[in-house]
Short mmCIF file of C-alpha atoms in Angstrom, two decimals:
data_model
loop_
_atom_site.label_atom_id
_atom_site.label_comp_id
_atom_site.label_asym_id
_atom_site.label_seq_id
_atom_site.Cartn_x
_atom_site.Cartn_y
_atom_site.Cartn_z
CA MET P 1 -77.42 -42.01 116.78
CA ALA P 2 -80.21 -40.43 118.85
CA PRO P 3 -81.84 -37.35 117.27
CA VAL P 4 -81.29 -33.97 118.94
CA LYS P 5 -84.37 -32.61 120.71
CA VAL P 6 -84.87 -29.14 119.26
CA THR P 7 -85.71 -26.46 121.84
CA LYS P 8 -84.40 -23.33 120.09
CA ILE P 9 -84.77 -22.41 116.43
CA CYS P 10 -83.22 -19.49 114.60
CA CYS P 11 -84.46 -18.41 111.18
CA ILE P 12 -82.11 -16.22 109.13
CA GLY P 13 -84.37 -14.10 106.92
CA ALA P 14 -87.70 -12.48 107.86
CA GLY P 15 -89.23 -12.47 104.38
CA TYR P 16 -92.19 -14.17 102.70
CA VAL P 17 -90.99 -17.67 103.59
CA GLY P 18 -89.10 -17.41 106.88
CA GLY P 19 -91.54 -15.07 108.62
CA PRO P 20 -94.82 -16.98 108.16
CA THR P 21 -93.22 -20.45 108.39
CA CYS P 22 -91.43 -19.85 111.67
CA ALA P 23 -94.35 -17.89 113.14
CA VAL P 24 -96.53 -20.97 112.62
CA ILE P 25 -93.83 -23.26 114.06
CA ALA P 26 -93.77 -21.04 117.17
CA LEU P 27 -97.57 -21.13 117.44
CA LYS P 28 -97.78 -24.91 117.06
CA CYS P 29 -94.70 -25.68 119.21
CA PRO P 30 -95.00 -23.60 122.42
CA ASN P 31 -92.11 -25.57 123.93
CA ILE P 32 -89.69 -24.31 121.24
CA THR P 33 -88.26 -20.78 121.27
CA VAL P 34 -88.22 -19.36 117.74
CA THR P 35 -86.14 -16.29 116.86
CA ILE P 36 -86.38 -14.79 113.39
CA VAL P 37 -83.36 -12.63 112.57
CA ASP P 38 -82.76 -10.18 109.76
CA LEU P 39 -80.25 -7.39 109.14
CA ASN P 40 -83.03 -5.15 107.79
CA GLN P 41 -83.93 -3.00 110.81
CA ALA P 42 -87.08 -1.59 109.22
CA ARG P 43 -88.40 -5.07 108.46
CA VAL P 44 -87.73 -6.31 111.99
CA ASP P 45 -89.35 -3.16 113.42
CA ALA P 46 -92.45 -3.90 111.33
CA TRP P 47 -92.62 -7.47 112.66
CA ASN P 48 -92.36 -6.02 116.19
CA SER P 49 -94.78 -3.13 115.60
CA PRO P 50 -97.25 -2.57 118.49
CA ASP P 51 -100.17 -2.22 116.07
CA PHE P 52 -99.14 -5.37 114.14
CA LYS P 53 -98.58 -3.58 110.82
CA LEU P 54 -96.52 -6.49 109.55
CA PRO P 55 -94.18 -6.16 106.53
CA ILE P 56 -96.08 -8.94 104.74
CA TYR P 57 -99.78 -9.13 103.95
CA GLU P 58 -101.02 -12.69 104.28
CA PRO P 59 -104.52 -13.65 105.49
CA GLY P 60 -104.31 -15.14 108.99
CA LEU P 61 -100.68 -14.14 109.60
CA GLU P 62 -101.48 -11.31 112.01
CA ASP P 63 -103.50 -13.66 114.24
CA VAL P 64 -100.59 -16.10 114.38
CA VAL P 65 -98.10 -13.38 115.30
CA ARG P 66 -100.46 -11.89 117.91
CA GLN P 67 -100.71 -15.25 119.67
CA ALA P 68 -97.01 -16.20 119.62
CA ARG P 69 -94.99 -12.98 119.64
CA GLY P 70 -93.39 -12.30 122.99
CA ARG P 71 -94.26 -15.81 124.22
CA ASN P 72 -91.91 -17.99 122.21
CA LEU P 73 -91.66 -16.00 118.95
CA PHE P 74 -89.13 -13.17 118.70
CA PHE P 75 -87.84 -10.92 115.91
CA SER P 76 -84.35 -9.42 116.10
CA THR P 77 -81.46 -7.92 114.17
CA ASP P 78 -79.00 -9.72 116.44
CA VAL P 79 -78.10 -12.45 113.97
CA ASP P 80 -75.09 -13.72 115.93
CA LYS P 81 -77.07 -14.26 119.15
CA GLY P 82 -79.76 -16.13 117.24
CA ILE P 83 -77.19 -18.42 115.62
CA GLU P 84 -75.27 -19.05 118.83
CA GLU P 85 -78.31 -20.05 120.89
CA ALA P 86 -80.10 -22.23 118.33
CA ASP P 87 -80.09 -26.02 117.96
CA LEU P 88 -81.54 -25.73 114.47
CA ILE P 89 -81.07 -22.87 111.97
CA PHE P 90 -83.28 -22.21 108.96
CA VAL P 91 -81.53 -20.35 106.14
CA SER P 92 -84.40 -18.49 104.49
CA VAL P 93 -82.75 -15.68 102.56
CA ASN P 94 -83.54 -14.30 99.12
CA THR P 95 -82.21 -16.17 96.06
CA PRO P 96 -83.14 -13.89 93.14
CA THR P 97 -82.25 -14.58 89.53
CA LYS P 98 -78.77 -13.27 88.69
CA LYS P 99 -78.74 -9.99 86.81
CA SER P 100 -75.10 -10.13 85.70
CA GLY P 101 -72.18 -12.52 85.34
CA VAL P 102 -72.27 -16.22 84.52
CA GLY P 103 -75.85 -17.46 84.23
CA ALA P 104 -77.34 -13.95 84.21
CA GLY P 105 -81.09 -14.04 83.63
CA PHE P 106 -81.36 -17.73 84.54
CA ALA P 107 -79.21 -18.91 87.47
CA ALA P 108 -80.10 -18.21 91.10
CA ASP P 109 -77.93 -15.68 92.92
CA LEU P 110 -76.67 -17.56 95.96
CA ASN P 111 -74.72 -14.68 97.47
CA TYR P 112 -77.06 -14.32 100.47
CA VAL P 113 -77.05 -18.08 101.08
CA GLU P 114 -73.26 -18.11 101.14
CA LEU P 115 -73.05 -15.07 103.42
CA ALA P 116 -75.49 -16.66 105.87
CA THR P 117 -73.60 -19.96 105.77
CA ARG P 118 -70.27 -18.25 106.45
CA ARG P 119 -71.83 -16.33 109.32
CA ILE P 120 -73.07 -19.54 110.91
CA ALA P 121 -69.60 -21.11 110.67
CA GLN P 122 -67.97 -18.01 112.10
CA VAL P 123 -70.34 -17.58 115.05
CA ALA P 124 -71.39 -21.09 116.09
CA THR P 125 -69.68 -22.49 119.17
CA SER P 126 -71.65 -25.75 119.25
CA SER P 127 -73.00 -28.26 116.75
CA LYS P 128 -76.02 -27.19 114.67
CA ILE P 129 -78.57 -28.56 112.25
CA VAL P 130 -78.62 -26.17 109.28
CA VAL P 131 -81.72 -26.27 107.09
CA GLU P 132 -82.01 -24.87 103.55
CA LYS P 133 -85.39 -23.17 103.41
CA SER P 134 -84.61 -20.89 100.46
CA THR P 135 -85.30 -22.21 96.98
CA VAL P 136 -81.88 -23.23 95.71
CA PRO P 137 -80.32 -25.11 92.78
CA CYS P 138 -79.62 -28.81 93.09
CA ARG P 139 -76.54 -29.64 95.21
CA THR P 140 -76.38 -26.25 96.95
CA ALA P 141 -76.27 -28.16 100.24
CA GLU P 142 -72.92 -29.59 99.17
CA SER P 143 -71.50 -26.06 98.83
CA MET P 144 -72.94 -25.09 102.20
CA ARG P 145 -71.40 -28.13 103.87
CA THR P 146 -68.00 -27.39 102.32
CA ILE P 147 -68.10 -23.81 103.62
CA LEU P 148 -69.22 -24.86 107.09
CA GLU P 149 -66.61 -27.59 107.45
CA ALA P 150 -63.81 -25.36 106.16
CA ASN P 151 -64.62 -22.54 108.59
CA SER P 152 -66.03 -24.25 111.68
CA ARG P 153 -64.48 -24.25 115.14
CA PRO P 154 -63.06 -27.45 116.64
CA GLY P 155 -65.79 -29.67 118.06
CA CYS P 156 -68.56 -28.04 116.00
CA ARG P 157 -70.50 -30.35 113.70
CA PHE P 158 -73.01 -29.23 111.08
CA ASP P 159 -75.69 -31.44 109.55
CA ILE P 160 -77.34 -30.00 106.43
CA LEU P 161 -81.00 -30.60 105.61
CA SER P 162 -83.19 -29.44 102.74
CA ASN P 163 -86.73 -28.43 103.71
CA PRO P 164 -88.24 -26.54 100.74
CA GLU P 165 -91.44 -24.55 101.18
CA PHE P 166 -94.48 -25.21 99.03
CA LEU P 167 -96.57 -22.22 100.11
CA ALA P 168 -98.96 -20.36 97.85
CA GLU P 169 -99.10 -16.65 98.60
CA GLY P 170 -102.58 -15.69 99.74
CA THR P 171 -103.13 -19.09 101.39
CA ALA P 172 -99.74 -19.51 103.11
CA ILE P 173 -101.10 -19.79 106.65
CA THR P 174 -103.70 -22.36 105.62
CA ASP P 175 -100.97 -24.24 103.75
CA LEU P 176 -98.76 -24.22 106.85
CA PHE P 177 -101.54 -25.35 109.18
CA ALA P 178 -102.53 -28.26 106.91
CA PRO P 179 -99.76 -28.92 104.36
CA ASP P 180 -100.15 -31.43 101.53
CA ARG P 181 -96.71 -32.62 102.57
CA VAL P 182 -93.61 -31.53 104.44
CA LEU P 183 -90.49 -32.55 102.54
CA ILE P 184 -87.20 -33.06 104.36
CA GLY P 185 -84.05 -34.13 102.54
CA SER P 186 -80.89 -35.37 104.20
CA LEU P 187 -77.72 -37.24 103.46
CA GLN P 188 -78.41 -40.93 103.87
CA THR P 189 -75.84 -41.30 106.63
CA GLU P 190 -76.50 -42.09 110.28
CA GLU P 191 -75.91 -38.45 111.22
CA GLY P 192 -78.01 -37.14 108.33
CA ILE P 193 -80.95 -39.41 109.11
CA SER P 194 -80.75 -38.43 112.81
CA ALA P 195 -80.83 -34.71 111.92
CA CYS P 196 -83.78 -35.39 109.61
CA GLN P 197 -85.63 -37.02 112.51
CA SER P 198 -85.00 -33.97 114.71
CA LEU P 199 -86.74 -31.69 112.21
CA SER P 200 -89.48 -34.27 111.58
CA ASP P 201 -90.22 -34.25 115.32
CA VAL P 202 -90.74 -30.46 115.19
CA TYR P 203 -93.31 -30.73 112.40
CA ALA P 204 -94.95 -33.75 114.03
CA ASN P 205 -96.35 -31.38 116.67
CA TRP P 206 -99.18 -30.66 114.21
CA VAL P 207 -98.53 -32.39 110.87
CA PRO P 208 -99.63 -36.05 110.52
CA LYS P 209 -96.58 -38.30 110.24
CA GLU P 210 -97.71 -39.75 106.91
CA ARG P 211 -97.46 -36.25 105.42
CA ILE P 212 -93.84 -35.78 106.49
CA LEU P 213 -91.78 -37.15 103.60
CA THR P 214 -88.10 -37.89 104.12
CA VAL P 215 -85.91 -38.24 101.03
CA GLY P 216 -82.34 -37.80 99.88
CA LEU P 217 -80.83 -34.31 99.95
CA TRP P 218 -80.59 -33.85 96.19
CA SER P 219 -84.11 -35.19 95.55
CA SER P 220 -85.51 -32.66 98.01
CA GLU P 221 -83.70 -29.73 96.36
CA LEU P 222 -84.88 -30.75 92.88
CA SER P 223 -88.46 -31.47 94.01
CA LYS P 224 -89.10 -27.82 94.82
CA LEU P 225 -88.02 -26.66 91.35
CA ALA P 226 -89.94 -29.53 89.75
CA ALA P 227 -93.18 -28.76 91.62
CA ASN P 228 -93.20 -25.11 90.58
CA ALA P 229 -92.23 -25.98 87.01
CA MET P 230 -95.12 -28.43 86.73
CA LEU P 231 -97.63 -25.95 88.14
CA ALA P 232 -96.42 -23.16 85.84
CA GLN P 233 -96.54 -25.58 82.91
CA ARG P 234 -100.26 -26.16 83.55
CA ILE P 235 -100.93 -22.41 83.58
CA SER P 236 -99.01 -21.87 80.33
CA SER P 237 -100.83 -24.84 78.78
CA ILE P 238 -104.30 -23.49 79.59
CA ASN P 239 -103.22 -20.01 78.48
CA ALA P 240 -102.02 -21.41 75.16
CA LEU P 241 -105.44 -23.02 74.75
CA SER P 242 -107.11 -19.70 75.59
CA ALA P 243 -105.56 -18.20 72.44
CA ILE P 244 -107.04 -21.03 70.38
CA CYS P 245 -110.43 -20.49 72.04
CA GLU P 246 -110.46 -16.80 71.12
CA ALA P 247 -109.69 -17.67 67.50
CA THR P 248 -112.19 -20.55 67.14
CA GLY P 249 -115.19 -19.42 69.16
CA ALA P 250 -114.65 -21.90 71.98
CA ASN P 251 -114.94 -20.83 75.64
CA ILE P 252 -111.84 -21.52 77.77
CA ASP P 253 -113.95 -21.86 80.94
CA GLU P 254 -115.97 -24.64 79.33
CA VAL P 255 -112.86 -26.35 77.94
CA ALA P 256 -111.09 -26.21 81.32
CA HIS P 257 -114.19 -27.51 83.08
CA ALA P 258 -114.47 -30.42 80.66
CA ILE P 259 -110.85 -31.53 80.82
CA GLY P 260 -110.72 -30.99 84.59
CA TYR P 261 -113.28 -33.77 85.02
CA ASP P 262 -110.66 -36.24 83.82
CA THR P 263 -109.28 -37.70 87.06
CA ARG P 264 -105.86 -38.02 85.45
CA ILE P 265 -105.78 -34.24 84.95
CA GLY P 266 -107.93 -32.73 87.71
CA PRO P 267 -109.35 -29.20 87.88
CA LYS P 268 -106.61 -27.25 89.67
CA PHE P 269 -104.44 -24.66 87.91
CA LEU P 270 -106.63 -24.71 84.81
CA LYS P 271 -107.86 -21.11 85.02
CA ALA P 272 -106.75 -19.02 82.08
CA SER P 273 -105.39 -15.58 82.89
CA VAL P 274 -103.20 -12.77 81.67
CA GLY P 275 -100.21 -14.76 82.96
CA PHE P 276 -98.58 -16.07 86.11
CA GLY P 277 -96.32 -14.00 88.36
CA GLY P 278 -94.83 -14.17 91.82
CA SER P 279 -91.42 -14.80 93.25
CA CYS P 280 -91.20 -18.51 92.44
CA PHE P 281 -92.57 -19.79 89.15
CA GLN P 282 -90.47 -17.88 86.65
CA LYS P 283 -87.37 -17.88 88.85
CA ASP P 284 -87.52 -21.61 89.48
CA ILE P 285 -88.16 -22.53 85.84
CA LEU P 286 -85.24 -20.37 84.69
CA ASN P 287 -83.16 -22.07 87.36
CA LEU P 288 -84.21 -25.43 85.92
CA VAL P 289 -83.30 -24.20 82.42
CA TYR P 290 -79.84 -23.18 83.62
CA LEU P 291 -79.37 -26.49 85.43
CA SER P 292 -80.36 -28.42 82.30
CA GLU P 293 -77.94 -26.45 80.13
CA SER P 294 -75.17 -26.94 82.70
CA LEU P 295 -75.81 -30.69 82.51
CA HIS P 296 -75.61 -30.59 78.67
CA LEU P 297 -79.33 -31.27 78.23
CA PRO P 298 -80.28 -28.59 75.67
CA GLU P 299 -83.60 -30.19 74.64
CA VAL P 300 -84.71 -30.34 78.28
CA ALA P 301 -83.68 -26.69 78.76
CA ALA P 302 -85.61 -25.63 75.65
CA TYR P 303 -88.73 -27.47 76.86
CA TRP P 304 -88.86 -25.63 80.19
CA ARG P 305 -87.86 -22.30 78.65
CA GLN P 306 -90.97 -22.47 76.50
CA VAL P 307 -93.18 -22.37 79.62
CA VAL P 308 -91.80 -18.92 80.47
CA GLU P 309 -91.92 -17.76 76.85
CA MET P 310 -95.59 -18.70 76.61
CA ASN P 311 -96.28 -16.72 79.79
CA GLU P 312 -94.62 -13.62 78.34
CA HIS P 313 -96.50 -14.16 75.07
CA GLN P 314 -99.81 -14.24 76.96
CA LYS P 315 -99.12 -10.84 78.53
CA ARG P 316 -98.13 -9.32 75.17
CA ARG P 317 -101.16 -10.89 73.48
CA PHE P 318 -103.51 -9.41 76.06
CA SER P 319 -101.97 -5.93 75.72
CA LYS P 320 -102.31 -6.15 71.93
CA ARG P 321 -105.95 -7.22 72.23
CA VAL P 322 -106.67 -4.10 74.28
CA VAL P 323 -105.13 -1.88 71.60
CA ASP P 324 -106.79 -3.75 68.69
CA THR P 325 -110.22 -3.60 70.32
CA MET P 326 -109.97 0.12 71.06
CA PHE P 327 -109.84 0.97 67.35
CA ASN P 328 -106.11 0.19 67.02
CA THR P 329 -104.95 3.09 69.17
CA ILE P 330 -104.90 3.98 72.86
CA THR P 331 -102.79 7.12 72.45
CA GLY P 332 -104.09 9.79 74.81
CA LYS P 333 -106.76 7.45 76.20
CA ARG P 334 -107.12 6.72 79.92
CA ILE P 335 -107.07 3.09 81.03
CA ALA P 336 -107.95 1.95 84.56
CA VAL P 337 -105.85 -1.03 85.68
CA LEU P 338 -107.51 -2.78 88.62
CA GLY P 339 -104.96 -4.76 90.60
CA PHE P 340 -101.19 -4.55 90.75
CA ALA P 341 -100.29 -7.55 92.95
CA PHE P 342 -99.45 -10.71 91.01
CA LYS P 343 -102.50 -12.43 92.56
CA ALA P 344 -105.24 -11.70 95.06
CA ASP P 345 -104.73 -11.81 98.83
CA THR P 346 -101.10 -10.75 98.72
CA GLY P 347 -99.17 -7.52 98.48
CA ASP P 348 -96.42 -9.19 96.44
CA THR P 349 -95.81 -7.63 93.03
CA ARG P 350 -92.86 -9.67 91.83
CA GLU P 351 -93.25 -10.56 88.12
CA SER P 352 -96.83 -9.24 88.23
CA ALA P 353 -98.61 -9.17 84.88
CA ALA P 354 -99.86 -5.66 85.71
CA ILE P 355 -96.31 -4.30 85.44
CA THR P 356 -95.99 -5.57 81.86
CA LEU P 357 -99.46 -4.33 80.89
CA ILE P 358 -98.86 -0.82 82.23
CA ARG P 359 -95.46 -0.65 80.55
CA ASP P 360 -97.07 -1.67 77.25
CA PHE P 361 -99.88 0.89 77.65
CA GLN P 362 -97.33 3.61 78.41
CA SER P 363 -95.35 2.74 75.31
CA GLU P 364 -98.59 3.28 73.34
CA LYS P 365 -98.79 6.77 74.95
CA ALA P 366 -101.89 5.97 77.02
CA TYR P 367 -102.64 7.37 80.47
CA VAL P 368 -103.06 4.79 83.23
CA ASN P 369 -104.94 4.89 86.53
CA VAL P 370 -103.87 2.12 88.93
CA TYR P 371 -105.65 0.77 91.99
CA ASP P 372 -104.70 -2.12 94.27
CA PRO P 373 -106.09 -2.63 97.79
CA GLN P 374 -102.81 -3.90 99.28
CA VAL P 375 -99.79 -2.71 97.27
CA VAL P 376 -98.25 0.51 98.60
CA GLU P 377 -97.50 3.44 96.30
CA ASP P 378 -93.73 3.26 96.73
CA GLN P 379 -93.75 -0.35 95.52
CA ILE P 380 -95.76 0.52 92.42
CA TRP P 381 -93.39 3.34 91.48
CA ALA P 382 -90.35 1.14 92.14
CA ASP P 383 -91.70 -1.67 89.94
CA LEU P 384 -92.67 0.61 87.07
CA THR P 385 -89.30 2.37 87.19
CA GLU P 386 -87.41 -0.94 87.14
CA ALA P 387 -89.52 -2.17 84.21
CA GLN P 388 -88.64 0.94 82.17
CA PRO P 389 -85.04 1.82 83.03
CA LEU P 390 -84.67 4.15 80.04
CA VAL P 391 -87.81 6.16 80.85
CA PRO P 392 -87.36 9.04 83.34
CA VAL P 393 -89.41 8.72 86.54
CA ASP P 394 -91.03 12.09 85.85
CA GLN P 395 -92.31 10.79 82.52
CA ILE P 396 -93.75 7.65 84.15
CA LYS P 397 -95.53 9.80 86.74
CA LYS P 398 -96.99 12.01 84.01
CA GLN P 399 -98.68 8.96 82.45
CA VAL P 400 -99.55 6.93 85.56
CA ARG P 401 -101.75 7.93 88.48
CA ILE P 402 -102.19 5.79 91.60
CA CYS P 403 -105.75 5.87 92.93
CA SER P 404 -107.25 5.11 96.34
CA SER P 405 -110.31 3.21 95.09
CA ALA P 406 -111.55 1.30 92.08
CA MET P 407 -114.23 3.91 91.49
CA GLU P 408 -111.65 6.70 91.40
CA ALA P 409 -109.47 4.71 88.98
CA CYS P 410 -112.37 4.14 86.57
CA ARG P 411 -113.62 7.73 86.49
CA ASP P 412 -113.20 9.35 83.03
CA ALA P 413 -111.48 6.23 81.69
CA GLU P 414 -112.13 4.70 78.28
CA ALA P 415 -111.34 1.17 79.46
CA VAL P 416 -111.04 -0.94 82.60
CA VAL P 417 -108.46 -3.75 82.68
CA ILE P 418 -108.80 -6.36 85.45
CA ALA P 419 -105.26 -7.52 86.18
CA THR P 420 -105.70 -9.08 89.64
CA GLU P 421 -108.63 -11.21 90.86
CA TRP P 422 -109.38 -9.25 94.06
CA LYS P 423 -112.83 -10.20 95.39
CA GLU P 424 -113.72 -6.56 95.98
CA PHE P 425 -113.80 -6.05 92.21
CA LEU P 426 -116.88 -8.30 92.15
CA ASP P 427 -118.67 -5.81 94.41
CA ILE P 428 -117.98 -2.74 92.30
CA ASP P 429 -121.09 -0.74 91.40
CA TRP P 430 -120.60 -1.23 87.67
CA GLU P 431 -123.66 0.83 86.76
CA GLU P 432 -122.14 3.81 88.57
CA VAL P 433 -118.75 3.11 86.95
CA TYR P 434 -120.39 3.12 83.52
CA LYS P 435 -121.90 6.55 84.14
CA THR P 436 -118.47 8.04 84.94
CA MET P 437 -116.59 6.54 81.98
CA ASN P 438 -116.12 7.85 78.46
CA LYS P 439 -118.12 5.99 75.83
CA PRO P 440 -117.86 3.43 74.41
CA ALA P 441 -116.73 1.99 77.73
CA PHE P 442 -114.63 -1.16 77.55
CA VAL P 443 -113.89 -3.82 80.19
CA PHE P 444 -111.01 -6.23 79.56
CA ASP P 445 -111.20 -9.13 82.01
CA GLY P 446 -107.76 -10.75 82.32
CA ARG P 447 -108.81 -12.96 85.24
CA LEU P 448 -112.20 -14.42 84.22
CA LEU P 449 -113.63 -12.55 87.21
CA VAL P 450 -116.72 -10.56 86.23
CA ASP P 451 -120.08 -11.52 84.74
CA ALA P 452 -119.63 -10.38 81.15
CA ALA P 453 -123.32 -10.72 80.26
CA LYS P 454 -124.43 -8.43 83.09
CA LEU P 455 -121.83 -5.83 82.16
CA ARG P 456 -122.98 -5.91 78.54
CA GLU P 457 -126.57 -5.29 79.72
CA ILE P 458 -125.30 -2.13 81.43
CA GLY P 459 -123.69 -1.01 78.17
CA PHE P 460 -120.06 -2.07 78.45
CA LYS P 461 -118.10 -3.58 75.60
CA VAL P 462 -116.60 -6.61 77.36
CA VAL P 463 -113.57 -8.60 76.23
CA THR P 464 -112.72 -11.70 78.25
CA ILE P 465 -109.54 -13.73 78.00
CA GLY P 466 -110.12 -17.12 76.40
CA ARG P 467 -113.42 -16.15 74.80
CA PRO P 468 -114.06 -14.87 71.29
CA ALA P 469 -115.06 -11.25 70.69
CA PRO P 470 -118.86 -10.89 70.97
#
């Protein structure tokens, strides 16, 4: 069966995955028309904004959109038109962790995936290749195929593929331009393999063929969860070791450097921190936990659950260290939290360690100044309100102030907490900061970012994660 030559792509969902991925496809494949559709009018308007104030901050993304938008890249709220015209449809909608019902707190909420799938079946008048781009539990494709076949029009055929994303926020465009691998899963039937080849041909416009991996459908779905679980496991492992370092006098930087030289281990993801965040790691591990329990594998579920529990422990441990160091009380004291995004070079705050730290500081009756160069005020208030549902918004706003610069945040503070590794924090005039702070002035480095020795020369009391107290 000859593969379909793809000339029109529709992506349902203009979020962190669908937007950048399909923008790069449009840039690299000028012969393919790419339409990204979303029901959120404000989001689509932002993608179409004349001044390119995009709804997502990602280095390099604006340049990609500037080159392709209006040529062969389009953003629209007309979902039905996008579906009807496309040869290939990416389903790239949100799959958050369920907050209620069966599997609450662990299982992925597939409501948006099902709604998108039903819409495709309802609207499509010709055969389509439907591609799971969202992170989904194993065998979701089977549910999608059942829905499509039960609701499709006569003569319409749907082939389901899995094409998980492996992007790191902050380097997503670089990752898309030169991916470690592109993974495509299909049913191992003649039709499935043909559909797989059609998508492979799209990526082959810029990705070397040896980096395009084709596997079975279920292996592809599980590989995404497995990759994120393994990466998060490394972070929790090095963070667990950081606690031992603080207690024994060892230096976590030196330990990580030493073990990273082992070629079997390698140096990546061995940087201790206040904890991982983002939209994927915790969600995907909890998904894996739920899957393991559903398959009656309690020991496997417990193993992966511990990765998340260690991450939460690291955040609590860091908060406690701040309180313990500041003479066992921070009541009435002002703490500057530098960074609110879960990592540098992104505006994403999902599961950010800063949210937990600020909540903990508030519960100790401290005042908090917050500064982040990319996260908007509304997002900060929304996250802090969600983290403390029993605390009135007015009370949160009495204790928390959002600042427009790092210098403003540090003024009259007793302590500075580095929660995100923004490069601009390296360029802070720390001598000037010291002059404006109450004494003794503390710096708590949760990202191994600043030169502790230099700050101590200025007069700061510096506490660094993974290193013993001086």
